[in-house]
PDB file of C-alpha atoms in Angstrom:
ATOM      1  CA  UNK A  83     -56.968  58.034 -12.644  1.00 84.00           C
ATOM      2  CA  UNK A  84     -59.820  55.564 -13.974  1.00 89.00           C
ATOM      3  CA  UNK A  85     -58.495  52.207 -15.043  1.00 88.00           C
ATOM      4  CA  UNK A  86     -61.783  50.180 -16.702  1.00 90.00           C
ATOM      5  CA  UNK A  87     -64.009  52.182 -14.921  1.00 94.00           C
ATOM      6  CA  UNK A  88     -62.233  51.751 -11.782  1.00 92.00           C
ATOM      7  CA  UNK A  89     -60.860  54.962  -9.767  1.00 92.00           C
ATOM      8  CA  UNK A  90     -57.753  54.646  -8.381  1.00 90.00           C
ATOM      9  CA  UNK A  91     -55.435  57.501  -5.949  1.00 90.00           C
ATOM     10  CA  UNK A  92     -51.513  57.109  -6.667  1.00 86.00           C
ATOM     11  CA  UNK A  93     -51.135  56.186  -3.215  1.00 88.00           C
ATOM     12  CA  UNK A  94     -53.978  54.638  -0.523  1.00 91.00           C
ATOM     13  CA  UNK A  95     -53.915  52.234   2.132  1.00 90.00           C
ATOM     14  CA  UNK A  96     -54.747  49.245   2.420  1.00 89.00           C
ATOM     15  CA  UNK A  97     -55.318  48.564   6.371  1.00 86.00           C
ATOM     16  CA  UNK A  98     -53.073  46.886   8.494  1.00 85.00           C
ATOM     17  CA  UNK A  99     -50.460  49.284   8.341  1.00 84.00           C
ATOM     18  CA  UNK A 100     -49.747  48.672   4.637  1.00 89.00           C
ATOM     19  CA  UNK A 101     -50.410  51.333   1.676  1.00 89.00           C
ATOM     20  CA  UNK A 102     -50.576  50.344  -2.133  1.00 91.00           C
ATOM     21  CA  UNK A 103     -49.382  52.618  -5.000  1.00 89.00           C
ATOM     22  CA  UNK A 104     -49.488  52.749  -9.017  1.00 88.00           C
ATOM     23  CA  UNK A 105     -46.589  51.855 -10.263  1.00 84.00           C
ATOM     24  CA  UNK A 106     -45.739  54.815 -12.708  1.00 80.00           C
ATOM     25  CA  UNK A 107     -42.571  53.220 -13.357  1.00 78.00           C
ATOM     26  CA  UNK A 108     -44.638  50.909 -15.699  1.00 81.00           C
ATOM     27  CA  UNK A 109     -47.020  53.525 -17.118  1.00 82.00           C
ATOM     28  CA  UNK A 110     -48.712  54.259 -19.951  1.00 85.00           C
ATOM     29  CA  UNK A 111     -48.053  50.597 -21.068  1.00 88.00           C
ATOM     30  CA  UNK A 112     -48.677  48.388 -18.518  1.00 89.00           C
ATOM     31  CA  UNK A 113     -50.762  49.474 -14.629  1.00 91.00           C
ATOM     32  CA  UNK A 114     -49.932  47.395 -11.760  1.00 90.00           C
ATOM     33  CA  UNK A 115     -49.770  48.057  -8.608  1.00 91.00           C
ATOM     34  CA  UNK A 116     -47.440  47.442  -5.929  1.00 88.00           C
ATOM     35  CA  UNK A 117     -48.856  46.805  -1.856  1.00 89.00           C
ATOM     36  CA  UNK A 118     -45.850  47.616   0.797  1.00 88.00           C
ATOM     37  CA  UNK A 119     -46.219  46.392   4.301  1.00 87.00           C
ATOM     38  CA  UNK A 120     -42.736  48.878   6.031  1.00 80.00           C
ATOM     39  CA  UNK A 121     -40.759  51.194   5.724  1.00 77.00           C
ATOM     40  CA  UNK A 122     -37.997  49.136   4.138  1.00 76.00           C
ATOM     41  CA  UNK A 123     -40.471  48.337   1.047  1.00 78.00           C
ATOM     42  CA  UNK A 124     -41.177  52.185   0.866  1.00 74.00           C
ATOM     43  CA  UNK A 125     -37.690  52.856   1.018  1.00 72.00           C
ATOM     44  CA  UNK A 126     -37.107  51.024  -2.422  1.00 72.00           C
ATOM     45  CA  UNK A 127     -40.504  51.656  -4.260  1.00 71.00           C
ATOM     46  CA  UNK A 128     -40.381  53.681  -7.194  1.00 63.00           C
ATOM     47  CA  UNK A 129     -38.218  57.003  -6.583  1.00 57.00           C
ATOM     48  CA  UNK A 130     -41.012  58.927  -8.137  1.00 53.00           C
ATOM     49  CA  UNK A 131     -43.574  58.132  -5.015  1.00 56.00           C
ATOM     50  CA  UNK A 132     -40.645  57.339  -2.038  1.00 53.00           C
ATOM     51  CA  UNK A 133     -41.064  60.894  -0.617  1.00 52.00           C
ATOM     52  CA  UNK A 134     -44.826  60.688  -0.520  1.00 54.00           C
ATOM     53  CA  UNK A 135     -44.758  57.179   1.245  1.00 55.00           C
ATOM     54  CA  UNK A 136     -42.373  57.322   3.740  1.00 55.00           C
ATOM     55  CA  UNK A 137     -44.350  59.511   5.706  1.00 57.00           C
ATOM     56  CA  UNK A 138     -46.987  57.222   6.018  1.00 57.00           C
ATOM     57  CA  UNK A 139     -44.863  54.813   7.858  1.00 57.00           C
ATOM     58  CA  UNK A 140     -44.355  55.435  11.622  1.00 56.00           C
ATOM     59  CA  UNK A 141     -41.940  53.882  12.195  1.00 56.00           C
ATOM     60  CA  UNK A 142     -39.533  56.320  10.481  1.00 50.00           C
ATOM     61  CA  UNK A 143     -40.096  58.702  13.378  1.00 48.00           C
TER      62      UNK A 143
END
């Protein structure tokens, strides 16, 4: 999706171990975007990307 010319993924990291995702909780009115750091962060972010994200979290192994 392009937000004011910028491109953005649904979910992409952000180094350091920690990933960032739209919030499509908050869509089409309002884009933010949420960073999460673990797996406990993942585990509550929005239910419409917690499947996606989990996997990229190794310490759910």
């Amino acid at each position: 999706m392009r937000i004011d010319g910028t491109a953005y993924r649904t979910i992409w990291s952000e180094g350091g171990g920690s990933v960032a995702i739209i919030d499509q909780t908050r869509l089409p009115h309002d884009f933010a975007v949420v960073r999460l750091t673990g797996l406990e962060e993942a585990a509550h972010a929005p239910i419409e990307e917690r499947d996606g994200l989990l996997g990229l979290f190794p310490e759910r192994a």
